[in-house]
Short mmCIF file of C-alpha atoms and ligand atoms in Angstrom, two decimals:
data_model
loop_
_atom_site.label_atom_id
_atom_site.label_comp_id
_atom_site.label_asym_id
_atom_site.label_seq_id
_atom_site.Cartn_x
_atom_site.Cartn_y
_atom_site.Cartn_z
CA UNK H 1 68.65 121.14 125.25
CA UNK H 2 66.77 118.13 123.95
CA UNK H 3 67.24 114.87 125.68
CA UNK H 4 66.90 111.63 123.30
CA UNK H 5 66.96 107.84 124.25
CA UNK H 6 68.50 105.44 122.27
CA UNK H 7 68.01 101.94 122.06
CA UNK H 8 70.69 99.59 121.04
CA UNK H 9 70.08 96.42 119.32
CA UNK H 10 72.96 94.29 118.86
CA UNK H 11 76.12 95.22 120.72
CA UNK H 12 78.94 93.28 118.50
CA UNK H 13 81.51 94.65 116.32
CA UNK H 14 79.67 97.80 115.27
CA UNK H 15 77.43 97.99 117.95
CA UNK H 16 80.18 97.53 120.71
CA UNK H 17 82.62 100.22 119.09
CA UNK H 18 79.32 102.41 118.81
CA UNK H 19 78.65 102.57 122.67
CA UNK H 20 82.46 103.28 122.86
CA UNK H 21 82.61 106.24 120.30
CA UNK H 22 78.94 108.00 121.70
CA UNK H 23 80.58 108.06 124.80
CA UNK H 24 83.73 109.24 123.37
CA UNK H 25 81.89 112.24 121.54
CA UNK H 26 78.72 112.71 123.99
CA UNK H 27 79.68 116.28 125.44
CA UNK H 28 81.06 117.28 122.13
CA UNK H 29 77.56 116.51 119.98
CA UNK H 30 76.09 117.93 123.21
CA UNK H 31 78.12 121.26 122.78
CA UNK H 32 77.37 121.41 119.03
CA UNK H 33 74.20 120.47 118.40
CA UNK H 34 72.02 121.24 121.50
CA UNK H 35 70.81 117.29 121.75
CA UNK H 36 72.09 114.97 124.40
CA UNK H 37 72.22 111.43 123.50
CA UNK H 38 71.89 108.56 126.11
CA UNK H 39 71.80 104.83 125.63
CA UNK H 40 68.81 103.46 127.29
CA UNK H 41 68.30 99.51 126.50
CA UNK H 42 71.01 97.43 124.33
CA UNK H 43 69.35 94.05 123.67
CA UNK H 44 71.75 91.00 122.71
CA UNK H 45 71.54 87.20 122.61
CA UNK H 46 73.70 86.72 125.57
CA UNK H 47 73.95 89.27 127.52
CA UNK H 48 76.69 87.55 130.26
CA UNK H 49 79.42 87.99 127.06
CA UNK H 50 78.81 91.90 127.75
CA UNK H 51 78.91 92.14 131.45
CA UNK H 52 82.40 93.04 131.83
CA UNK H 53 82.78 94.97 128.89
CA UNK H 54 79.95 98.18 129.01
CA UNK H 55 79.97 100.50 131.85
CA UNK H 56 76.47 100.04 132.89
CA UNK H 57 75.65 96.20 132.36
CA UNK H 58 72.05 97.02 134.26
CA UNK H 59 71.36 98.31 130.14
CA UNK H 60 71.56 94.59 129.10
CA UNK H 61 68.60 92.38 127.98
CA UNK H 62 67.97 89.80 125.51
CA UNK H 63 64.01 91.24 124.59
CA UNK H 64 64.86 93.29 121.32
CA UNK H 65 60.61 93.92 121.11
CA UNK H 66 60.58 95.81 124.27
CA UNK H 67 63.31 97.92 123.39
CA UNK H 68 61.59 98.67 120.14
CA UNK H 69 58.01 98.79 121.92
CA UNK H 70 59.58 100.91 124.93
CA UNK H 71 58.25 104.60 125.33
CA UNK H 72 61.06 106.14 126.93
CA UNK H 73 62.91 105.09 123.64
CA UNK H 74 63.58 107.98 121.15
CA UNK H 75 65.86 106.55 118.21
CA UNK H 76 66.11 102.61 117.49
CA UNK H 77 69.48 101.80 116.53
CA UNK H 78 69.79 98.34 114.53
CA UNK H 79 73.17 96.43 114.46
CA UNK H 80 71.97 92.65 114.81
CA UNK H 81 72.05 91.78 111.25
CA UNK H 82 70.07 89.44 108.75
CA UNK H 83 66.89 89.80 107.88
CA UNK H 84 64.82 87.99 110.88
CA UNK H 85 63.77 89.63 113.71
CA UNK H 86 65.86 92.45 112.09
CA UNK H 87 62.62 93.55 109.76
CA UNK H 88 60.20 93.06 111.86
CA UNK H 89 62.00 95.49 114.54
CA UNK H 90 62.64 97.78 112.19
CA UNK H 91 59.06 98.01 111.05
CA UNK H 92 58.03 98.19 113.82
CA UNK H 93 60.15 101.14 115.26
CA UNK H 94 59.37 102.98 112.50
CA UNK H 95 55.46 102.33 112.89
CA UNK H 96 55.85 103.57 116.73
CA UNK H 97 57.00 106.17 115.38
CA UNK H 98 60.53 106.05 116.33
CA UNK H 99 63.55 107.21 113.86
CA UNK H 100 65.56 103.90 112.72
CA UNK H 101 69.44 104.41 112.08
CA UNK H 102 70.98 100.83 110.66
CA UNK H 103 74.22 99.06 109.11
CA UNK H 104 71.89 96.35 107.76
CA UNK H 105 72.30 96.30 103.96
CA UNK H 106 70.96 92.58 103.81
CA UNK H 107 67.84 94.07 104.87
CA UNK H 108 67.53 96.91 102.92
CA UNK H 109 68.82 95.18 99.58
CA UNK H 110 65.86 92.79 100.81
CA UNK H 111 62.89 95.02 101.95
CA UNK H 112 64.52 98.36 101.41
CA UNK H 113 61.29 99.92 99.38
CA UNK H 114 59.01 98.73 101.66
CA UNK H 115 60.60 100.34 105.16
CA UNK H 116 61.30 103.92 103.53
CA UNK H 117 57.37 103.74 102.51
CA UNK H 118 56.90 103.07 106.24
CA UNK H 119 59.21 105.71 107.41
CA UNK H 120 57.55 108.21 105.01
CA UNK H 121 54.44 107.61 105.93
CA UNK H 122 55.37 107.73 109.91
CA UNK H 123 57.28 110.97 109.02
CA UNK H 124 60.23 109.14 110.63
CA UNK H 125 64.05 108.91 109.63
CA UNK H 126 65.29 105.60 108.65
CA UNK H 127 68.93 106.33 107.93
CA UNK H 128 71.54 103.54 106.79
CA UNK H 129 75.41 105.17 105.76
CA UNK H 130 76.72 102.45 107.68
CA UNK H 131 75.08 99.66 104.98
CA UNK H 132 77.36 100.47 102.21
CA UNK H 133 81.32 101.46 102.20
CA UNK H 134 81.32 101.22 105.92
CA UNK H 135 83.00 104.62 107.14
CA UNK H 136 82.78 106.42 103.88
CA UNK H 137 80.16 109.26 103.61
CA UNK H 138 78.11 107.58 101.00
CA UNK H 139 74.65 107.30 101.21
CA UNK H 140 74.32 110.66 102.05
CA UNK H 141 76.32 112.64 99.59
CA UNK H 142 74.57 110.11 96.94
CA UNK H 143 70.87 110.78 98.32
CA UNK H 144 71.12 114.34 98.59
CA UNK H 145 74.49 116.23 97.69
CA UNK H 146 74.15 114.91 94.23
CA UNK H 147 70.04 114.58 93.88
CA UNK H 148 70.13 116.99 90.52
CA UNK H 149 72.80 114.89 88.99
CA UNK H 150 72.10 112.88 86.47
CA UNK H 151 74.11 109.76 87.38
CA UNK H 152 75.15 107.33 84.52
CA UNK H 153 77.62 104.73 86.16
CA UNK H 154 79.30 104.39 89.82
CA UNK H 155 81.61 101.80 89.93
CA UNK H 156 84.19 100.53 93.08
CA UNK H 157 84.86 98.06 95.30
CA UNK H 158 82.70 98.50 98.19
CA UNK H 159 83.50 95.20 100.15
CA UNK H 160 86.68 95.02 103.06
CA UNK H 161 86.63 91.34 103.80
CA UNK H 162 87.19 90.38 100.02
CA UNK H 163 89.75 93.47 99.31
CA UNK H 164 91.54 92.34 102.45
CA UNK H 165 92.16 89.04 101.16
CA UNK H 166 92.87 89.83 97.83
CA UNK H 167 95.67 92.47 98.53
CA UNK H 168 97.12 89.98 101.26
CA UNK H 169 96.84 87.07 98.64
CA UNK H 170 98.35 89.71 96.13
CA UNK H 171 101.31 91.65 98.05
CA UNK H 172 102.39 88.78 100.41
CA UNK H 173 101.40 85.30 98.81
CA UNK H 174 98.99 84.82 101.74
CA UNK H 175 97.13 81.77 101.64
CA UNK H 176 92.85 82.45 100.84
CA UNK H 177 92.08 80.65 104.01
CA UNK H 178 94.54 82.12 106.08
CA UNK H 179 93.54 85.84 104.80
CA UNK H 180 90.01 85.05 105.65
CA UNK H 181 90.53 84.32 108.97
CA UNK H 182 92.33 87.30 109.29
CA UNK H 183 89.54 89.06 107.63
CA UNK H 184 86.81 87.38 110.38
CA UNK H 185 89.88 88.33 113.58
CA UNK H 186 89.23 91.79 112.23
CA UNK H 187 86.02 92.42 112.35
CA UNK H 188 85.84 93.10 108.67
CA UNK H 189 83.33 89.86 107.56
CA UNK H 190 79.96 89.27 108.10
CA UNK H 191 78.77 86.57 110.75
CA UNK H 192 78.73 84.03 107.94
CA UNK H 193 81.53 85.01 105.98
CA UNK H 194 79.76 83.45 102.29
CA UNK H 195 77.89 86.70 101.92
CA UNK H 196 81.41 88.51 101.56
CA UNK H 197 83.33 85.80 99.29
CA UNK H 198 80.41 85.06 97.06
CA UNK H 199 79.29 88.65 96.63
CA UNK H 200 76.24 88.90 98.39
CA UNK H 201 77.73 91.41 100.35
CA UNK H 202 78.64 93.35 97.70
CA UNK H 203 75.34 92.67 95.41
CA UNK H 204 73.45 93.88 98.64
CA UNK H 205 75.26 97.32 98.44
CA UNK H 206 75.60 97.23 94.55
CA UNK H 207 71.47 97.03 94.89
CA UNK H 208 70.89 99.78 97.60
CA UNK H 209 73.54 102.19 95.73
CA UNK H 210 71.37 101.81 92.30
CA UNK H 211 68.09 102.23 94.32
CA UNK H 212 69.66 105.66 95.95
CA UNK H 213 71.08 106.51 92.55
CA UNK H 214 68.60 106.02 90.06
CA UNK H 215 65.08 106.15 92.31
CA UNK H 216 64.21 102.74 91.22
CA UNK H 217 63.40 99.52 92.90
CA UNK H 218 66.25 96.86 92.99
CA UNK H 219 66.80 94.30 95.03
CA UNK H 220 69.56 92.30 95.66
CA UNK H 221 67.99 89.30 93.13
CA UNK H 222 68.64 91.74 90.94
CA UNK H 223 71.97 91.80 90.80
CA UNK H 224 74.58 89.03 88.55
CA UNK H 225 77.12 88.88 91.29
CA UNK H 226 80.14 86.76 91.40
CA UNK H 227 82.87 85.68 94.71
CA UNK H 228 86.32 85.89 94.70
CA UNK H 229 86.61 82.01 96.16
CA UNK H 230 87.57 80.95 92.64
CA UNK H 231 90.40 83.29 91.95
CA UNK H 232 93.73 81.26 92.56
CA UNK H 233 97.12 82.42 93.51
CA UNK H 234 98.14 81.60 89.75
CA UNK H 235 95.57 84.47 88.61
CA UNK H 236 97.30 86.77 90.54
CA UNK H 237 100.54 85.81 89.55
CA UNK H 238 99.58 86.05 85.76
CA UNK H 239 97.57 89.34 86.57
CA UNK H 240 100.78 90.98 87.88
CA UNK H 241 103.06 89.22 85.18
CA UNK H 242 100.57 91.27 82.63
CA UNK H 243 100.18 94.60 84.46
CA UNK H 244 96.84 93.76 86.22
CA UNK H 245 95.49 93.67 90.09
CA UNK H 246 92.56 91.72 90.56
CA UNK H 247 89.98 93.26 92.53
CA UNK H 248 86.20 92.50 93.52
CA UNK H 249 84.15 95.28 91.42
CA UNK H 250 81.10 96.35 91.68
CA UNK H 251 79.50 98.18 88.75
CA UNK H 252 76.28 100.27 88.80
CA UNK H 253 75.23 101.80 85.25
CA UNK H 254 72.19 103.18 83.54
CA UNK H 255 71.65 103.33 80.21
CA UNK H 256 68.91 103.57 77.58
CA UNK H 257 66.63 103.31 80.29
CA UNK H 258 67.75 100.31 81.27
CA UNK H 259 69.95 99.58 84.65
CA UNK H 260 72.63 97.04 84.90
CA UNK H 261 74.02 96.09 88.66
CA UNK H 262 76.81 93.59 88.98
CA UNK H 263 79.57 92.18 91.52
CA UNK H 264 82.58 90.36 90.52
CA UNK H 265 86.24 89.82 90.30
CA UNK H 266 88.14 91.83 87.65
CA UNK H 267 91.43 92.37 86.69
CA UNK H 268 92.37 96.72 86.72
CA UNK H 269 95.24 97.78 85.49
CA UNK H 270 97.83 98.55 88.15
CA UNK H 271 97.90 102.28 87.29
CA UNK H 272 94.06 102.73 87.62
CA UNK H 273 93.53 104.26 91.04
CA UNK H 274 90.98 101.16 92.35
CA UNK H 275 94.44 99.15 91.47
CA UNK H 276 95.96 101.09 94.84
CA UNK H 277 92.76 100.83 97.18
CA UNK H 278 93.94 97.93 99.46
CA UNK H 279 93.43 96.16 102.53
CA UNK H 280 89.86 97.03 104.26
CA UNK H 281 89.43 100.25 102.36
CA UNK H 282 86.71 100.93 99.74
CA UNK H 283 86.37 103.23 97.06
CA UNK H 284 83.41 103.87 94.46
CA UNK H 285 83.72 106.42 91.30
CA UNK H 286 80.54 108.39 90.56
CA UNK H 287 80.35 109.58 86.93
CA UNK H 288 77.68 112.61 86.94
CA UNK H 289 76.83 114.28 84.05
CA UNK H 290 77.53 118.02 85.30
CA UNK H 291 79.82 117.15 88.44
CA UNK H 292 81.96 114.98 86.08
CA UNK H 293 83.99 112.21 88.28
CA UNK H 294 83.96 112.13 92.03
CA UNK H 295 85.80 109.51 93.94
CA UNK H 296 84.82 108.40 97.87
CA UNK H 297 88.06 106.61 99.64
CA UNK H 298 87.93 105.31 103.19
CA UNK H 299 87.54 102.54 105.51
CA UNK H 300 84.88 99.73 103.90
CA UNK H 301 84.48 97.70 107.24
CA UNK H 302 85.65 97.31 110.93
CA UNK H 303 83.78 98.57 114.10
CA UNK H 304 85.24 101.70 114.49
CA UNK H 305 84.95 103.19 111.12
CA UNK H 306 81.24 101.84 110.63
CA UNK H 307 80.03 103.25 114.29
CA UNK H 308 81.44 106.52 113.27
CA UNK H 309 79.34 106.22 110.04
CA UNK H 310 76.13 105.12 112.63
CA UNK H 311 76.78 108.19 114.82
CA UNK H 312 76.89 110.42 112.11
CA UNK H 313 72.95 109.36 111.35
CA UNK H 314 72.35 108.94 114.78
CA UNK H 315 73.15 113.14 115.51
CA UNK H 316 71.38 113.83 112.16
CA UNK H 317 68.31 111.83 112.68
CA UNK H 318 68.42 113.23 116.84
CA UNK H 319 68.67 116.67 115.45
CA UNK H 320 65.74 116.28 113.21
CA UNK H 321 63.08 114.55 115.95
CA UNK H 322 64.67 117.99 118.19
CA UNK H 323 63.63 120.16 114.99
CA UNK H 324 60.17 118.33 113.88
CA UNK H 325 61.56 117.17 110.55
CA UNK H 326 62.68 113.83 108.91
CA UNK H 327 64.26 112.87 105.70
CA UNK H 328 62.58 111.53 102.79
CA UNK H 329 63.53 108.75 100.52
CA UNK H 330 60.80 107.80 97.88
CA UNK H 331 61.55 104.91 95.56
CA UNK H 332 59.18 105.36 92.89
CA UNK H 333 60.03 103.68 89.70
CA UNK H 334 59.78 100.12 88.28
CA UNK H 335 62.81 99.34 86.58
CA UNK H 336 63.72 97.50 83.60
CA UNK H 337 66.73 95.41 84.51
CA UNK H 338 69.17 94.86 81.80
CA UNK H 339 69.48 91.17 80.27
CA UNK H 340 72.89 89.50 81.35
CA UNK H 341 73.34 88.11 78.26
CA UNK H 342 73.98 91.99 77.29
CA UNK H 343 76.41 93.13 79.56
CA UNK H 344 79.60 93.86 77.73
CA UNK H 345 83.34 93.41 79.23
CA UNK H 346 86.58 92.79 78.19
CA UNK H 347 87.79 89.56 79.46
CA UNK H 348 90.85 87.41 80.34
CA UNK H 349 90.74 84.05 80.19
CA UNK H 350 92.98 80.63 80.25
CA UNK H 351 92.49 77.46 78.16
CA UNK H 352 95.10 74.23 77.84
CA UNK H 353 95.14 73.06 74.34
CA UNK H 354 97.07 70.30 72.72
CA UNK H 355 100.19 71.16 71.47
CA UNK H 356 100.03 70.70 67.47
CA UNK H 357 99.96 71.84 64.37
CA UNK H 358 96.52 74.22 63.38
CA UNK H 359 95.76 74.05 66.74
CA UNK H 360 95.66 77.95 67.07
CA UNK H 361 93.28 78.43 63.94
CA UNK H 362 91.45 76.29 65.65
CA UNK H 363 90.49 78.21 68.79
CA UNK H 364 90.97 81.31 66.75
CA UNK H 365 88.08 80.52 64.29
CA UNK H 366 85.93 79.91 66.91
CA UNK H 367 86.45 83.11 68.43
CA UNK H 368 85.85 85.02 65.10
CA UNK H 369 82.59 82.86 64.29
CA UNK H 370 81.29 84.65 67.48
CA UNK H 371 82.84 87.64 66.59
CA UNK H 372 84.71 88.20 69.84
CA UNK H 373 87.78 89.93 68.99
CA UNK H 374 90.91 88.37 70.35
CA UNK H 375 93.62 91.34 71.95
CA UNK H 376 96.36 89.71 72.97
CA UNK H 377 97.07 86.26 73.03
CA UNK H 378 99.98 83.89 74.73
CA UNK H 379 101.35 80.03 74.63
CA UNK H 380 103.55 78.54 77.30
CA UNK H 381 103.89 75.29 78.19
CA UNK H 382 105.75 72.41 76.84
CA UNK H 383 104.88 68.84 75.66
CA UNK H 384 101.94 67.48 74.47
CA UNK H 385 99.60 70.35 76.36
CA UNK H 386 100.38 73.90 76.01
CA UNK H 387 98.30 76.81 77.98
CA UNK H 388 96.86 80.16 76.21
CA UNK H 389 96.23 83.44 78.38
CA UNK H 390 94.26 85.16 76.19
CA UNK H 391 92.78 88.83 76.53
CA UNK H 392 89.58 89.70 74.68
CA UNK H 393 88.52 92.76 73.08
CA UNK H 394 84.94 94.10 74.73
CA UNK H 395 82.55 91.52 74.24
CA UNK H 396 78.61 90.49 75.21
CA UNK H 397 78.13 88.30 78.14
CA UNK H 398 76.04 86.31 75.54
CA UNK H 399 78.93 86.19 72.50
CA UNK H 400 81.57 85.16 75.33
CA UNK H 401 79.64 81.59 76.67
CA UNK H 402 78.45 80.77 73.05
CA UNK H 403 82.28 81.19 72.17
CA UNK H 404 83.19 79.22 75.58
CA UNK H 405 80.62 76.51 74.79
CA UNK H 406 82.09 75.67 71.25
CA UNK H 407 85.93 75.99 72.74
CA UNK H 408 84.87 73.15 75.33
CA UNK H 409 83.15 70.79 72.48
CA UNK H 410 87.00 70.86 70.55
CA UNK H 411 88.65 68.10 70.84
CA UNK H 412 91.86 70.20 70.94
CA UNK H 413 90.53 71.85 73.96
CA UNK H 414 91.68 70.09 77.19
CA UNK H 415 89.69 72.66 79.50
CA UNK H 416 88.80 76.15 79.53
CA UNK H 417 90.93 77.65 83.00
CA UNK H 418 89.80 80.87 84.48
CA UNK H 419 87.51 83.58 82.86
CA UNK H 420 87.81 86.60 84.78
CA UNK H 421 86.29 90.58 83.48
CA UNK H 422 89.21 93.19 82.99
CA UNK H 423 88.84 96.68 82.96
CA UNK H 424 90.30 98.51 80.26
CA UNK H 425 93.14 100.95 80.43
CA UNK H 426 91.07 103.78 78.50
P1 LIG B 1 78.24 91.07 115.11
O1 LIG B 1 77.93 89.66 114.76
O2 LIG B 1 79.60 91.40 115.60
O3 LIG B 1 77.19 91.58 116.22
C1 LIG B 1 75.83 91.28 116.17
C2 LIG B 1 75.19 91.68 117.50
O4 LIG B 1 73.79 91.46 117.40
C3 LIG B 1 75.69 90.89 118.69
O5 LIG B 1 75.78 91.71 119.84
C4 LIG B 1 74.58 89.83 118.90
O6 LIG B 1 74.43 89.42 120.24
C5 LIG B 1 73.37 90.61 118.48
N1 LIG B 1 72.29 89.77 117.97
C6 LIG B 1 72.30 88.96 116.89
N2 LIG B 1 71.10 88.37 116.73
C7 LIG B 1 70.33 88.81 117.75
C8 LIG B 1 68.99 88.55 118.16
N3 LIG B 1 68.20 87.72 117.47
N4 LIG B 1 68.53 89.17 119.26
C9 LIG B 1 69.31 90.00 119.98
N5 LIG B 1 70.57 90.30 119.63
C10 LIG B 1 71.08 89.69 118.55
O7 LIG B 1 77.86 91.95 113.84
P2 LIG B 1 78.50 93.32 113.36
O8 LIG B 1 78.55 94.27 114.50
O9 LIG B 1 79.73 93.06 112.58
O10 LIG B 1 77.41 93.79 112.28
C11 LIG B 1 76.18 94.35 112.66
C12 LIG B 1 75.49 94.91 111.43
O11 LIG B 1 76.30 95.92 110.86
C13 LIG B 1 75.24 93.89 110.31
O12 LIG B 1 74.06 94.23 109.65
C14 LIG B 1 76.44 94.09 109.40
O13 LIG B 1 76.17 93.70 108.07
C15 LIG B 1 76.59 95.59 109.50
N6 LIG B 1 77.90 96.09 109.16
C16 LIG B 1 79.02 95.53 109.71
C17 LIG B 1 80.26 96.02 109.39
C18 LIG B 1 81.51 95.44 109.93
O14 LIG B 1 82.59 95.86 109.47
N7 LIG B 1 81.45 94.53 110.88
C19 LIG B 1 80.40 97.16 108.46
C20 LIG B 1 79.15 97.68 107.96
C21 LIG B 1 77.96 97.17 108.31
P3 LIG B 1 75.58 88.60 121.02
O15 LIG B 1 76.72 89.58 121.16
O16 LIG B 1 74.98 88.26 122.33
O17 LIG B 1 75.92 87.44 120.15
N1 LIG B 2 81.51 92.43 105.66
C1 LIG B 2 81.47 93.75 105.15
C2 LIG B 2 82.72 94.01 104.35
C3 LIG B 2 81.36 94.74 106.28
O1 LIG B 2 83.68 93.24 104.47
O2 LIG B 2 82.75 94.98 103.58
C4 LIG B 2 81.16 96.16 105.80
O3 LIG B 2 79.91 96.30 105.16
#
């Protein structure tokens, strides 16, 4: 029997329903593994709000160093969030020698390279399923099940807070504000809830998942990520009118050498089977060359389904310090990133025109000069303004603002509307 001592920083959402499920599972993990897991320190910022709530308030304290810098601590287990004092705790855990289990993707997006060169060199685990796709098993499958695959694209939505709002906005005309509050009640959002509606969230996970994948060093400047705050209800409406869901995507691809990582709103076609992930779940498509397609479905955020992803590392990274060993992560290679201006996508988008004669050939010849290939195209609207909904053939990020540019400069053109990637149906 091996005896380990935890120390808890941050005792919220995750960390809260964490204390619950350890003690839930304790004699269980006990019984399986041979390692008994105790929680020895849990530092907060106000440790009165907790009082009431944990069984053995005497655990409380506000000094996150000295649970880090204490030796009767085994494993350091991070749930505070944001980068500062979050990195400097976690380096120094690691540097003491101490295993490091956290839900922090902010931080790892951030300083990710840096802290598993630290834990490699300590010989320590620093283990992190809870960072992206909240419950799913993740990290791990993508780290070692599928090491010998040669990965060329994952693709999925891996944020709850914005797929919670979306489907509510979607299936029961929810207001955007209203759904967000919701989102925030739930436990699904981040403490500020920008990092979930303007991707940042998203392009934090999009960034660790290519690092994982591919070996290489990206960060979350890396990625082009867009929010969800400017879809409208009318996009949805017009999405469904035309077969579509709009979802926040996040698409990770290699190719030529070269990687691409980007978050935003797209519109999937309703049979696709990210059309059907709703609410708070997540679900990301690996494409491996020998493996073929794999698909990971579960619960993206909330306490309980990320603690169970934290306890998962916690037993792993408790059975290795009872066993000697420790997992290695080694990101090795520079990366070329791929210009914007090259990523490709289909796209939908709405313009009001004036309603006359050669109008059309107008906005159609501008569209050809760029060569972006119009697919379908639609007028409505009566008067002296009429609307198009257009949907374009696959196009260049580039091709598609040079076109947008010249569209605006019309004097036909009233205003370009909303421009929003759609996945194909193929
Ligand atoms: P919460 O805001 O609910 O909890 C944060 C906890 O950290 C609180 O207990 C807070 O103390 C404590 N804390 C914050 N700053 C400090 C500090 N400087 N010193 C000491 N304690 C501090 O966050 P969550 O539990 O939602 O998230 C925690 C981490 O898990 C984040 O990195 C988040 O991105 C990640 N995560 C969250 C998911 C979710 O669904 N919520 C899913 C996946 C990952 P106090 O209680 O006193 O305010
Ligand atoms: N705020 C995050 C989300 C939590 O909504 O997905 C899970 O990482």
């Amino acid at each position: 029997m091996t005896n380990l001592t935890i120390g808890l920083l941050g005792c919220g959402t995750v960390g809260g329903a964490l204390v619950d499920l350890l003690d839930a599972r304790r004699a269980t993990i006990t019984a399986r593994t041979g390692v008994e897991l105790r929680i020895g320190a849990i530092a907060v910022r106000d440790t009165a709000k907790h009082q009431d709530r944990l069984a053995d308030p005497s655990l409380l304290t506000t000094d996150t160093a000295a649970v880090v810098a204490d030796p009767e601590v085994d494993i350091v287990v991070e749930l505070i969030g944001g980068t500062d004092p979050a990195l400097t705790l976690v380096r120094t855990a690691l540097e003491n020698g101490k295993p490091v289990i956290t839900g922090n993707k902010e931080l790892l997006a951030a300083h990710g390279p840096e802290l598993y060169a630290v834990a490699a060199e300590h010989g320590v685990d620093l283990l992190f399923e809870a960072a992206v796709a909240g419950g799913i098993p993740l990290i791990r499958p993508l780290r070692e099940s599928l090491v010998g695959e040669d990965i060329s694209r994952v693709m999925g939505i891996i944020n709850g807070t914005t797929n919670y709002i979306l489907t509510k906005m979607s299936q029961e005309g929810a207001d955007y504000a209203d759904a967000l509050a919701d989102a925030q009640a739930l436990g699904y959002a981040e403490a500020d809830p920008t990092a979930d509606v303007e991707g940042y969230d998203a392009g934090a996970k999009a960034a660790i998942i290519a690092s994982i994948v591919f070996g290489v060093d990206v960060r979350s400047s890396d990625v082009q990520h867009e929010g969800i705050s400017s879809i409208t209800a009318a996009d949805i409406d017009t999405a469904k009118r035309l077969g579509y869901v709009i979802k926040a995507l996040a698409v990770i691809e290699r190719a030529d050498g070269e990687v691409a990582v980007r978050v935003h709103p797209a519109m999937v076609p309703t049979g696709h089977p990210l059309a059907n992930v709703n609410d708070s779940f997540n679900a990301v498509f690996v494409e491996g060359a020998t493996v073929g397609d794999l698909m990971f479905y579960g619960r993206g955020a909330g306490g309980g389904p990320t603690a169970s992803a934290v306890l998962g590392d916690l037993v792993d990274a408790a059975v290795n310090v009872a066993n000697g060993a420790a997992a290695r992560l080694s990101i090795t290679e520079k990366v070329t990133l791929r210009s914007v201006d090259e990523l490709s996508s289909q796209y939908y988008l709405t313009m009001v025109v004036s309603d006359e004669p050669g109008v059309l050939a107008q906005v159609a010849t501008v569209f050809g000069t760029h060569g972006v290939s119009i697919q379908v195209m639609e007028q409505s609207g009566t008067g002296g303004d009429a609307e198009l909904c257009l949907i374009l053939h696959e196009t260049t990020e580039a091709a598609l603002h040079a076109t947008l540019d010249e569209l605006d400069g019309l004097n036909v053109v009233r205003g370009i509307g909303s421009v929003i990637r759609l996945v194909s149906d193929d």
